[in-house]
Amino acid sequence: MTKKQALRDLQARLADRLQSAQEQAVSVAWLAVTMVGGRYLLPLSQSGEIFPVPSISRVPFTQPWFCGVANLRGGLFGVVDLAVLLDPQTMAARSEQAWAQARLVTLNAQAGVNSALVVDALMGLRRPESFTGNLSAPPDAPPWLTQRFLDSEDRQWQEIDLYALSQTPAFLSIGA
C-alpha cells in the first residue's frame, strides 16, 4: 500500500468516526463536583480544562473568594474559590490535604474571562437521565444558580450557569 493510499484510508476512517460521533446523541451534560459538602453540576459546554491546584500568586486588596492568579498552560487565570463566593459567611477552611485533592476547573474560552474555579472533588460526568427529578432554584438564589436536580438517592445537585456567573458584576469586581 502506498503512503498516499494509507493517508486516504486514515482520512476515511477519521471521517467515519466523526460522522458516527455526530450522529450519536451525546447526553452527557454536566461535570459533577463537590465544594464544602455541596453537590454542583457544571455544564460541560461551559467548562474548560481541569487542573491540579498549582502555585497560586495572591493578589492584595481582593475579595476573600479571589484566591489569586495561577499559570495554567502558559496563560494567567484568576482563581475563584466558588464555595466562598456562594457563601461569603463561611470561609472554606481546607486542610493542606484537601488542597492537594482539590482541582481547578477553567471556564470555557467562550465565557470571555480567564477564570478557574476551585472545586473540592470531581464526581464524574452526569447525564440528564441520571436524575429522578428537578426543582427550581430557591427564590433568593443568584441568577447563575439555575435548577436543582435530585438523584436516585434523593441528594440535591445544584446546576451553575458558568456563563451567567462570569458576567455578574460581583464576579467581575475582584477588588475589596
Tab-separated table of C-alpha atoms in Angstrom:
chain	number	residue	atom	x	y	z
A	1	MET	CA	0.000	0.000	0.000
A	2	THR	CA	1.342	3.402	-0.891
A	3	LYS	CA	1.646	6.260	1.543
A	4	LYS	CA	-0.989	8.137	-0.413
A	5	GLN	CA	-3.470	5.262	-0.116
A	6	ALA	CA	-2.701	4.829	3.607
A	7	LEU	CA	-3.388	8.524	4.159
A	8	ARG	CA	-6.703	8.261	2.282
A	9	ASP	CA	-7.706	5.239	4.369
A	10	LEU	CA	-6.846	7.091	7.565
A	11	GLN	CA	-8.857	10.120	6.473
A	12	ALA	CA	-11.825	7.896	5.584
A	13	ARG	CA	-11.699	6.161	8.993
A	14	LEU	CA	-11.492	9.514	10.780
A	15	ALA	CA	-14.403	10.888	8.746
A	16	ASP	CA	-16.475	7.790	9.599
A	17	ARG	CA	-15.690	8.137	13.307
A	18	LEU	CA	-16.522	11.840	13.265
A	19	GLN	CA	-19.811	11.181	11.473
A	20	SER	CA	-20.651	8.409	13.941
A	21	ALA	CA	-19.883	10.662	16.907
A	22	GLN	CA	-22.081	13.423	15.481
A	23	GLU	CA	-24.964	11.018	14.840
A	24	GLN	CA	-24.904	9.622	18.368
A	25	ALA	CA	-26.772	11.854	20.757
A	26	VAL	CA	-24.227	12.686	23.387
A	27	SER	CA	-26.285	13.010	26.522
A	28	VAL	CA	-23.528	13.852	28.974
A	29	ALA	CA	-24.406	17.325	30.095
A	30	TRP	CA	-22.527	18.099	33.309
A	31	LEU	CA	-19.319	17.753	35.232
A	32	ALA	CA	-20.355	16.826	38.782
A	33	VAL	CA	-18.251	18.387	41.543
A	34	THR	CA	-18.378	18.900	45.291
A	35	MET	CA	-17.483	22.032	47.218
A	36	VAL	CA	-17.513	22.176	51.008
A	37	GLY	CA	-20.163	19.477	51.280
A	38	GLY	CA	-22.416	20.735	48.464
A	39	ARG	CA	-23.013	18.951	45.152
A	40	TYR	CA	-22.871	21.005	41.972
A	41	LEU	CA	-23.266	20.474	38.235
A	42	LEU	CA	-21.114	22.469	35.821
A	43	PRO	CA	-22.363	22.383	32.211
A	44	LEU	CA	-19.749	20.664	30.056
A	45	SER	CA	-20.377	23.124	27.245
A	46	GLN	CA	-19.332	25.962	29.578
A	47	SER	CA	-16.445	24.185	31.304
A	48	GLY	CA	-12.866	24.136	30.134
A	49	GLU	CA	-9.929	22.107	31.342
A	50	ILE	CA	-9.317	20.510	34.720
A	51	PHE	CA	-6.034	21.039	36.561
A	52	PRO	CA	-4.472	20.055	39.874
A	53	VAL	CA	-4.138	23.185	42.023
A	54	PRO	CA	-0.812	24.808	41.085
A	55	SER	CA	1.023	27.549	42.922
A	56	ILE	CA	-1.346	30.497	43.258
A	57	SER	CA	0.043	34.024	43.499
A	58	ARG	CA	-2.007	36.072	45.940
A	59	VAL	CA	-3.259	39.460	44.848
A	60	PRO	CA	-3.596	42.089	47.585
A	61	PHE	CA	-6.809	44.035	48.211
A	62	THR	CA	-9.112	41.495	46.561
A	63	GLN	CA	-12.314	39.807	47.643
A	64	PRO	CA	-11.985	36.863	50.075
A	65	TRP	CA	-13.212	34.471	47.380
A	66	PHE	CA	-10.492	35.518	44.931
A	67	CYS	CA	-7.532	33.225	45.641
A	68	GLY	CA	-5.143	34.947	43.235
A	69	VAL	CA	-3.724	34.121	39.829
A	70	ALA	CA	-2.222	30.916	38.505
A	71	ASN	CA	-0.280	29.982	35.405
A	72	LEU	CA	-2.226	27.271	33.564
A	73	ARG	CA	-0.620	26.110	30.329
A	74	GLY	CA	1.151	29.421	29.931
A	75	GLY	CA	-1.930	31.575	30.499
A	76	LEU	CA	-2.772	33.634	33.588
A	77	PHE	CA	-6.087	32.667	35.175
A	78	GLY	CA	-7.889	34.292	38.055
A	79	VAL	CA	-8.634	31.600	40.648
A	80	VAL	CA	-12.015	31.825	42.374
A	81	ASP	CA	-12.976	29.824	45.445
A	82	LEU	CA	-16.551	29.181	44.411
A	83	ALA	CA	-17.522	27.867	47.857
A	84	VAL	CA	-16.656	31.233	49.438
A	85	LEU	CA	-18.362	33.118	46.610
A	86	LEU	CA	-21.507	31.025	47.185
A	87	ASP	CA	-21.497	31.661	50.925
A	88	PRO	CA	-19.308	34.608	51.992
A	89	GLN	CA	-20.161	33.975	55.658
A	90	THR	CA	-18.418	30.621	55.557
A	91	MET	CA	-14.786	30.801	54.619
A	92	ALA	CA	-13.865	27.488	53.041
A	93	ALA	CA	-11.381	26.117	55.527
A	94	ARG	CA	-9.448	23.475	53.622
A	95	SER	CA	-6.624	21.488	55.104
A	96	GLU	CA	-3.400	21.035	53.196
A	97	GLN	CA	-4.588	17.551	52.255
A	98	ALA	CA	-7.888	18.969	50.975
A	99	TRP	CA	-5.999	21.500	48.831
A	100	ALA	CA	-3.907	18.639	47.452
A	101	GLN	CA	-7.106	16.849	46.386
A	102	ALA	CA	-8.840	19.999	45.082
A	103	ARG	CA	-8.952	20.773	41.375
A	104	LEU	CA	-9.301	23.844	39.228
A	105	VAL	CA	-11.944	23.852	36.508
A	106	THR	CA	-11.463	26.599	33.956
A	107	LEU	CA	-14.343	28.312	32.253
A	108	ASN	CA	-14.700	27.705	28.547
A	109	ALA	CA	-12.926	30.368	26.470
A	110	GLN	CA	-16.333	31.490	25.144
A	111	ALA	CA	-17.067	32.928	28.598
A	112	GLY	CA	-14.567	35.648	27.750
A	113	VAL	CA	-12.743	35.536	31.090
A	114	ASN	CA	-9.620	33.653	32.103
A	115	SER	CA	-11.004	32.173	35.286
A	116	ALA	CA	-10.640	28.895	37.101
A	117	LEU	CA	-12.880	27.664	39.888
A	118	VAL	CA	-11.640	25.732	42.916
A	119	VAL	CA	-13.648	22.547	43.478
A	120	ASP	CA	-13.031	20.076	46.285
A	121	ALA	CA	-13.568	16.923	44.251
A	122	LEU	CA	-14.619	15.734	40.826
A	123	MET	CA	-17.527	13.312	40.911
A	124	GLY	CA	-17.572	12.388	37.234
A	125	LEU	CA	-19.924	13.142	34.387
A	126	ARG	CA	-23.700	13.201	34.700
A	127	ARG	CA	-26.455	12.848	32.129
A	128	PRO	CA	-29.985	14.188	32.437
A	129	GLU	CA	-31.244	10.625	32.884
A	130	SER	CA	-29.034	10.303	35.989
A	131	PHE	CA	-31.619	12.329	37.884
A	132	THR	CA	-35.103	11.423	39.011
A	133	GLY	CA	-36.484	14.927	39.363
A	134	ASN	CA	-35.704	18.590	39.308
A	135	LEU	CA	-36.576	21.633	41.360
A	136	SER	CA	-36.283	25.296	40.618
A	137	ALA	CA	-33.575	27.292	42.332
A	138	PRO	CA	-34.530	28.936	45.635
A	139	PRO	CA	-36.235	32.325	45.104
A	140	ASP	CA	-33.361	34.218	46.745
A	141	ALA	CA	-30.664	32.419	44.706
A	142	PRO	CA	-28.470	34.430	42.351
A	143	PRO	CA	-29.457	34.072	38.673
A	144	TRP	CA	-26.437	31.900	37.897
A	145	LEU	CA	-27.713	29.182	40.243
A	146	THR	CA	-30.257	27.622	37.948
A	147	GLN	CA	-32.210	24.459	38.582
A	148	ARG	CA	-31.600	21.756	41.155
A	149	PHE	CA	-31.790	18.050	40.438
A	150	LEU	CA	-32.483	15.025	42.612
A	151	ASP	CA	-30.522	11.847	42.052
A	152	SER	CA	-31.737	8.303	42.760
A	153	GLU	CA	-30.684	8.679	46.413
A	154	ASP	CA	-32.667	11.943	46.818
A	155	ARG	CA	-29.492	14.014	47.008
A	156	GLN	CA	-29.738	17.517	45.593
A	157	TRP	CA	-27.392	18.752	42.873
A	158	GLN	CA	-27.298	22.461	42.052
A	159	GLU	CA	-26.594	23.493	38.453
A	160	ILE	CA	-24.363	26.539	37.980
A	161	ASP	CA	-24.618	28.562	34.783
A	162	LEU	CA	-20.931	29.403	34.389
A	163	TYR	CA	-21.519	31.944	31.625
A	164	ALA	CA	-24.067	33.838	33.715
A	165	LEU	CA	-21.723	33.676	36.725
A	166	SER	CA	-18.794	35.012	34.709
A	167	GLN	CA	-20.770	38.096	33.673
A	168	THR	CA	-22.124	39.137	37.070
A	169	PRO	CA	-20.761	42.401	38.464
A	170	ALA	CA	-19.781	40.624	41.700
A	171	PHE	CA	-17.659	38.057	39.829
A	172	LEU	CA	-16.024	40.716	37.672
A	173	SER	CA	-15.271	43.011	40.639
A	174	ILE	CA	-12.475	41.267	42.481
A	175	GLY	CA	-11.278	44.400	44.308
A	176	ALA	CA	-12.062	44.524	48.021
